[in-house]
Structure formats: C-alpha cells, structure tokens
Amino acid sequence: IDAGATSLRELQEAREALTRAEVAYRFARARLQLLNHPQAALDSAKLPEVEVRAPFDGVVQQVGTSPGSQISDGAPLLSFVQTNPLWVEVPLLPEEVAQLDLARGALVYELSPAKGVKARIARFVRRQPGADARTLQTRLYFQLDNPDNRFLPGQKVRATLFYPRQAQQLVIPAAALTIDMFGGTWVYEQTADTVFTRRRVQVDHFVGADSLVVRGIAPDSRIVVTGVSELFGSEFGNFGGEEEEDD
C-alpha cells in the first residue's frame, strides 16, 4: 500500500479471499477424513471438528446454520462486520466533490450528538460513481477509527467536509438567512436605527449546522439574526406579496 502498488480495498478483498480459501481447504480435509472412515459418520460424537476463524474482530449480523444441520460446500455459516475501523459513506453530486479538499478528510459525529461530544476525524479512502443514473451521485468513503465502539455498523451519522482554505470568508449564523418561494437567498441588513434592507446573498457552503459562508454583503454589515421571518412577512404583507430585489 505504501508503495502505491495496490489500494486498501484490494488488500482487504485479497485477505478475505485467502480466508475463504483456507476455510474451504479445512472443510475438504474433514470431508476426506469422513469418506476414509465411513463408520465414524454414524456417531456424531466422533465427527472431526473444524475450527473456523474470523479474519478480524467484529459483530455477528446473521447466522446461516443451526447445530446438527448439514452444510453444503461453500454455504455461508454466518456474516459479521468489522467495528474498528468503520467506513463512512457520503453521497454527493460530482460537481460538489470537485470543490472539496478530500485530503483533509471529514468530521464525523452523531445525528444528535450530546453536549460536549467532539466530532471524530475520518480519513478519505476512495470515491466510487453511483449506480443510480438518475441522481449521478458519487459515493465518497472515509475510514473512521472506532476503538471505543462509539459508532456502530449501519448507523446514520453526520459528516462535515472541507473546502480548500481561502484567505477570507464571510460567515454568518444560519438563522439570519431567509429563502423566498423562488429559492432566492436573502438577509436583512440594518441600514439605520429602524430601517432594515433585504439583501440578496449567495450561499457558498455550510459550516457545521449553525453557520454558513455567504457572498454579497460587506464584512462590516449589521445582519439581523432574530426576527428574520417577521421582517420577511411584514415586507411582503406591505407590498401585496410582490418581491422587491435590492442587489
């Protein structure tokens, strides 16, 4: 992997194939022993034991057999998943992926994290085009270290991705943003003591859940955060629902 001759995914698949081959070999040896000693098959207590070892520690998800049942060659005994590390899948549109700095990885945390719980950094592993031709989404995979089993296989999580660092970015609270019926994004700027002017802004990207980066207003603008919906409703009520743009 360090030399770049193969990927982590290919290495894991090769190890899984080797494990399956070793298990098949042990079963074949046990079956040959039964054929060479047919009387032993009549006494279950004398049947040879075959030890099947998992290639890694994990959690059993499904058991495909029961005690005393006959198993065909190649039939799965059980399925289990690895808990450390985990892979996090993030579906995005291709044009969104092109804007990201994937070398910085992703911040992963629960959908409703407890107060004081910090996000965990996951390392970017690979990208894969989506199978759905309608959405054309690209699936990004990040490897997440999980030694304390904080996250579980199949759990839905939130992931924050990074854009390339820029010299200056204007960040405002998400509560300051209002969206009209046409999808336009606006903020209210206080231009006098009791005067608020609606300004069109362009949302660049979100930073966490409570703030976003915008373009279209000056860094020293006084932006309304509390009561935005009341201002928006009052404005449209006075103008009969007509939209007045102030670019």
Short mmCIF file of C-alpha atoms in Angstrom, two decimals:
data_model
loop_
_atom_site.label_atom_id
_atom_site.label_comp_id
_atom_site.label_asym_id
_atom_site.label_seq_id
_atom_site.Cartn_x
_atom_site.Cartn_y
_atom_site.Cartn_z
CA ILE A 1 0.00 0.00 0.00
CA ASP A 2 2.79 2.41 0.94
CA ALA A 3 4.45 1.88 -2.45
CA GLY A 4 1.18 2.54 -4.28
CA ALA A 5 1.06 -0.89 -5.92
CA THR A 6 -2.45 -1.58 -4.62
CA SER A 7 -5.27 0.04 -2.69
CA LEU A 8 -6.51 -0.68 0.82
CA ARG A 9 -9.76 -2.06 -0.60
CA GLU A 10 -7.93 -4.51 -2.88
CA LEU A 11 -5.77 -5.64 0.05
CA GLN A 12 -8.85 -6.32 2.19
CA GLU A 13 -10.53 -8.24 -0.63
CA ALA A 14 -7.39 -10.36 -1.12
CA ARG A 15 -7.28 -11.18 2.60
CA GLU A 16 -10.96 -12.16 2.56
CA ALA A 17 -10.39 -14.42 -0.46
CA LEU A 18 -7.45 -16.06 1.31
CA THR A 19 -9.56 -16.67 4.42
CA ARG A 20 -12.35 -18.27 2.34
CA ALA A 21 -9.82 -20.50 0.60
CA GLU A 22 -8.32 -21.63 3.92
CA VAL A 23 -11.78 -22.46 5.31
CA ALA A 24 -12.68 -24.42 2.16
CA TYR A 25 -9.43 -26.36 2.45
CA ARG A 26 -10.12 -27.35 6.07
CA PHE A 27 -13.65 -28.46 5.17
CA ALA A 28 -12.30 -30.54 2.30
CA ARG A 29 -9.80 -32.22 4.62
CA ALA A 30 -12.56 -33.00 7.13
CA ARG A 31 -14.82 -34.42 4.42
CA LEU A 32 -11.99 -36.59 3.13
CA GLN A 33 -11.49 -37.92 6.65
CA LEU A 34 -15.17 -38.86 6.83
CA LEU A 35 -15.02 -40.66 3.47
CA ASN A 36 -11.97 -42.62 4.57
CA HIS A 37 -13.73 -43.63 7.80
CA PRO A 38 -17.44 -44.07 6.92
CA GLN A 39 -18.27 -45.69 10.27
CA ALA A 40 -17.32 -42.51 12.05
CA ALA A 41 -20.14 -40.70 10.30
CA LEU A 42 -22.66 -42.84 12.19
CA ASP A 43 -21.53 -41.45 15.51
CA SER A 44 -21.79 -37.68 15.72
CA ALA A 45 -19.58 -37.68 18.79
CA LYS A 46 -16.70 -38.95 16.66
CA LEU A 47 -17.06 -36.42 13.88
CA PRO A 48 -13.93 -34.32 13.41
CA GLU A 49 -14.13 -30.70 14.47
CA VAL A 50 -13.26 -27.92 12.09
CA GLU A 51 -12.25 -24.59 13.57
CA VAL A 52 -13.29 -21.58 11.53
CA ARG A 53 -11.52 -18.38 12.50
CA ALA A 54 -12.72 -14.92 11.54
CA PRO A 55 -10.13 -12.76 9.79
CA PHE A 56 -10.88 -9.84 12.16
CA ASP A 57 -12.86 -8.94 15.27
CA GLY A 58 -16.42 -7.88 14.59
CA VAL A 59 -20.12 -8.17 15.36
CA VAL A 60 -22.21 -11.14 14.15
CA GLN A 61 -25.11 -9.95 12.00
CA GLN A 62 -26.62 -13.21 10.73
CA VAL A 63 -26.21 -16.94 11.42
CA GLY A 64 -26.79 -19.17 8.40
CA THR A 65 -26.90 -22.59 10.08
CA SER A 66 -28.00 -24.37 13.25
CA PRO A 67 -26.46 -27.10 15.48
CA GLY A 68 -26.67 -30.57 13.92
CA SER A 69 -27.60 -29.39 10.43
CA GLN A 70 -25.76 -30.44 7.28
CA ILE A 71 -23.85 -27.74 5.45
CA SER A 72 -23.19 -27.72 1.74
CA ASP A 73 -19.83 -26.78 0.31
CA GLY A 74 -19.48 -23.03 0.06
CA ALA A 75 -22.57 -22.27 2.15
CA PRO A 76 -22.12 -19.28 4.49
CA LEU A 77 -22.03 -20.12 8.19
CA LEU A 78 -22.50 -16.58 9.46
CA SER A 79 -21.95 -13.00 8.47
CA PHE A 80 -20.31 -10.37 10.62
CA VAL A 81 -18.94 -6.88 10.21
CA GLN A 82 -15.85 -5.18 11.46
CA THR A 83 -16.32 -2.42 14.06
CA ASN A 84 -12.85 -0.88 14.02
CA PRO A 85 -12.20 0.77 11.72
CA LEU A 86 -15.52 1.64 10.07
CA TRP A 87 -16.13 3.07 6.62
CA VAL A 88 -18.41 6.09 6.33
CA GLU A 89 -20.24 6.59 3.01
CA VAL A 90 -21.07 10.14 1.90
CA PRO A 91 -23.11 10.53 -1.35
CA LEU A 92 -22.59 13.80 -3.22
CA LEU A 93 -23.06 15.22 -6.69
CA PRO A 94 -19.91 15.17 -8.87
CA GLU A 95 -19.76 18.96 -9.08
CA GLU A 96 -19.79 19.15 -5.28
CA VAL A 97 -16.99 16.59 -4.98
CA ALA A 98 -14.80 18.61 -7.35
CA GLN A 99 -14.89 21.57 -4.95
CA LEU A 100 -13.77 19.63 -1.83
CA ASP A 101 -10.39 19.25 -0.19
CA LEU A 102 -10.57 15.50 0.38
CA ALA A 103 -7.03 15.33 1.76
CA ARG A 104 -8.37 16.93 4.96
CA GLY A 105 -10.82 14.04 5.46
CA ALA A 106 -14.18 14.53 7.17
CA LEU A 107 -15.54 15.31 10.61
CA VAL A 108 -18.00 12.60 11.71
CA TYR A 109 -20.44 12.82 14.60
CA GLU A 110 -23.86 11.52 15.62
CA LEU A 111 -27.09 12.96 14.20
CA SER A 112 -27.88 14.37 17.65
CA PRO A 113 -24.55 14.49 19.50
CA ALA A 114 -24.54 15.01 23.25
CA LYS A 115 -23.33 18.34 24.55
CA GLY A 116 -19.56 18.48 24.68
CA VAL A 117 -19.04 15.45 22.40
CA LYS A 118 -16.47 16.27 19.74
CA ALA A 119 -16.51 15.12 16.16
CA ARG A 120 -14.05 12.44 15.06
CA ILE A 121 -11.82 12.80 12.01
CA ALA A 122 -12.18 10.18 9.26
CA ARG A 123 -9.56 9.68 6.54
CA PHE A 124 -10.58 9.73 2.88
CA VAL A 125 -10.21 6.28 1.29
CA ARG A 126 -11.82 6.23 -2.14
CA ARG A 127 -14.58 7.51 -4.40
CA GLN A 128 -17.00 5.47 -6.46
CA PRO A 129 -19.54 6.60 -9.07
CA GLY A 130 -23.13 5.96 -8.09
CA ALA A 131 -25.16 3.16 -9.63
CA ASP A 132 -28.29 5.31 -9.99
CA ALA A 133 -28.12 7.03 -13.39
CA ARG A 134 -30.89 9.46 -12.38
CA THR A 135 -29.05 11.06 -9.47
CA LEU A 136 -25.49 10.59 -10.79
CA GLN A 137 -24.24 10.78 -7.22
CA THR A 138 -20.67 9.93 -6.34
CA ARG A 139 -20.10 7.93 -3.16
CA LEU A 140 -17.16 9.02 -1.04
CA TYR A 141 -15.73 6.63 1.56
CA PHE A 142 -13.88 7.69 4.70
CA GLN A 143 -12.15 5.39 7.18
CA LEU A 144 -13.14 6.11 10.78
CA ASP A 145 -11.11 4.80 13.74
CA ASN A 146 -13.58 3.39 16.26
CA PRO A 147 -11.63 1.71 19.13
CA ASP A 148 -14.28 2.56 21.73
CA ASN A 149 -17.25 1.36 19.61
CA ARG A 150 -18.76 4.83 19.73
CA PHE A 151 -20.22 4.25 16.27
CA LEU A 152 -21.99 1.08 15.10
CA PRO A 153 -22.19 -0.56 11.64
CA GLY A 154 -25.16 0.80 9.70
CA GLN A 155 -25.56 3.84 11.95
CA LYS A 156 -26.56 7.10 10.26
CA VAL A 157 -24.13 9.89 11.05
CA ARG A 158 -23.41 13.49 10.08
CA ALA A 159 -20.28 14.33 8.14
CA THR A 160 -18.68 17.72 7.61
CA LEU A 161 -16.38 18.02 4.60
CA PHE A 162 -13.79 20.68 3.90
CA TYR A 163 -13.34 23.18 1.12
CA PRO A 164 -9.87 24.43 0.17
CA ARG A 165 -8.64 27.10 2.55
CA GLN A 166 -9.23 30.63 1.39
CA ALA A 167 -7.73 33.87 2.66
CA GLN A 168 -11.05 35.39 3.79
CA GLN A 169 -14.55 34.01 4.14
CA LEU A 170 -17.64 35.73 5.48
CA VAL A 171 -19.50 33.51 7.96
CA ILE A 172 -22.96 34.36 9.30
CA PRO A 173 -25.43 32.44 11.53
CA ALA A 174 -27.78 30.19 9.59
CA ALA A 175 -30.73 31.84 11.39
CA ALA A 176 -30.02 35.09 9.51
CA LEU A 177 -30.86 33.52 6.16
CA THR A 178 -34.34 33.55 4.61
CA ILE A 179 -35.43 31.87 1.38
CA ASP A 180 -38.19 33.12 -0.93
CA MET A 181 -40.63 31.00 -2.94
CA PHE A 182 -38.29 31.03 -5.93
CA GLY A 183 -35.33 29.69 -3.98
CA GLY A 184 -33.59 33.07 -3.64
CA THR A 185 -31.48 33.53 -0.51
CA TRP A 186 -31.62 36.79 1.43
CA VAL A 187 -30.50 38.50 4.61
CA TYR A 188 -31.69 41.71 6.28
CA GLU A 189 -29.11 44.42 6.88
CA GLN A 190 -29.76 47.18 9.39
CA THR A 191 -29.02 50.39 7.49
CA ALA A 192 -30.45 52.79 10.10
CA ASP A 193 -31.93 52.64 13.60
CA THR A 194 -35.30 51.34 12.41
CA VAL A 195 -34.54 50.58 8.78
CA PHE A 196 -33.80 47.06 7.53
CA THR A 197 -32.89 46.41 3.92
CA ARG A 198 -33.19 42.99 2.32
CA ARG A 199 -30.01 41.93 0.51
CA ARG A 200 -29.61 39.04 -1.88
CA VAL A 201 -26.72 36.75 -0.94
CA GLN A 202 -25.18 33.64 -2.40
CA VAL A 203 -24.61 30.71 -0.05
CA ASP A 204 -21.22 29.18 -0.68
CA HIS A 205 -21.32 26.32 1.82
CA PHE A 206 -22.36 25.45 5.37
CA VAL A 207 -20.00 25.31 8.32
CA GLY A 208 -21.45 22.80 10.75
CA ALA A 209 -25.17 23.13 11.48
CA ASP A 210 -25.46 26.72 12.69
CA SER A 211 -23.44 28.90 10.32
CA LEU A 212 -22.76 29.36 6.63
CA VAL A 213 -20.43 31.16 4.27
CA VAL A 214 -22.09 33.74 2.03
CA ARG A 215 -21.21 36.23 -0.68
CA GLY A 216 -22.94 39.50 -1.50
CA ILE A 217 -22.61 41.59 1.67
CA ALA A 218 -19.78 43.55 3.21
CA PRO A 219 -17.88 42.14 6.22
CA ASP A 220 -18.95 45.08 8.42
CA SER A 221 -22.67 44.74 7.64
CA ARG A 222 -25.08 44.57 10.59
CA ILE A 223 -27.16 41.46 9.86
CA VAL A 224 -30.47 40.63 11.54
CA VAL A 225 -30.44 37.21 13.24
CA THR A 226 -33.53 37.27 15.47
CA GLY A 227 -36.91 38.12 13.90
CA VAL A 228 -35.95 37.50 10.26
CA SER A 229 -39.21 35.68 9.45
CA GLU A 230 -41.25 38.56 10.96
CA LEU A 231 -39.42 41.10 8.79
CA PHE A 232 -39.90 38.94 5.73
CA GLY A 233 -43.63 38.52 6.38
CA SER A 234 -44.12 42.19 7.16
CA GLU A 235 -42.38 43.25 3.96
CA PHE A 236 -44.44 41.02 1.70
CA GLY A 237 -47.62 41.96 3.51
CA ASN A 238 -47.00 45.67 2.86
CA PHE A 239 -46.18 45.10 -0.81
CA GLY A 240 -49.00 42.69 -1.55
CA GLY A 241 -46.70 39.71 -1.97
CA GLU A 242 -44.60 41.31 -4.72
CA GLU A 243 -40.90 40.76 -4.48
CA GLU A 244 -38.57 43.73 -4.38
CA GLU A 245 -34.95 42.91 -5.09
CA ASP A 246 -32.14 45.03 -3.76
CA ASP A 247 -28.95 43.66 -5.21
#
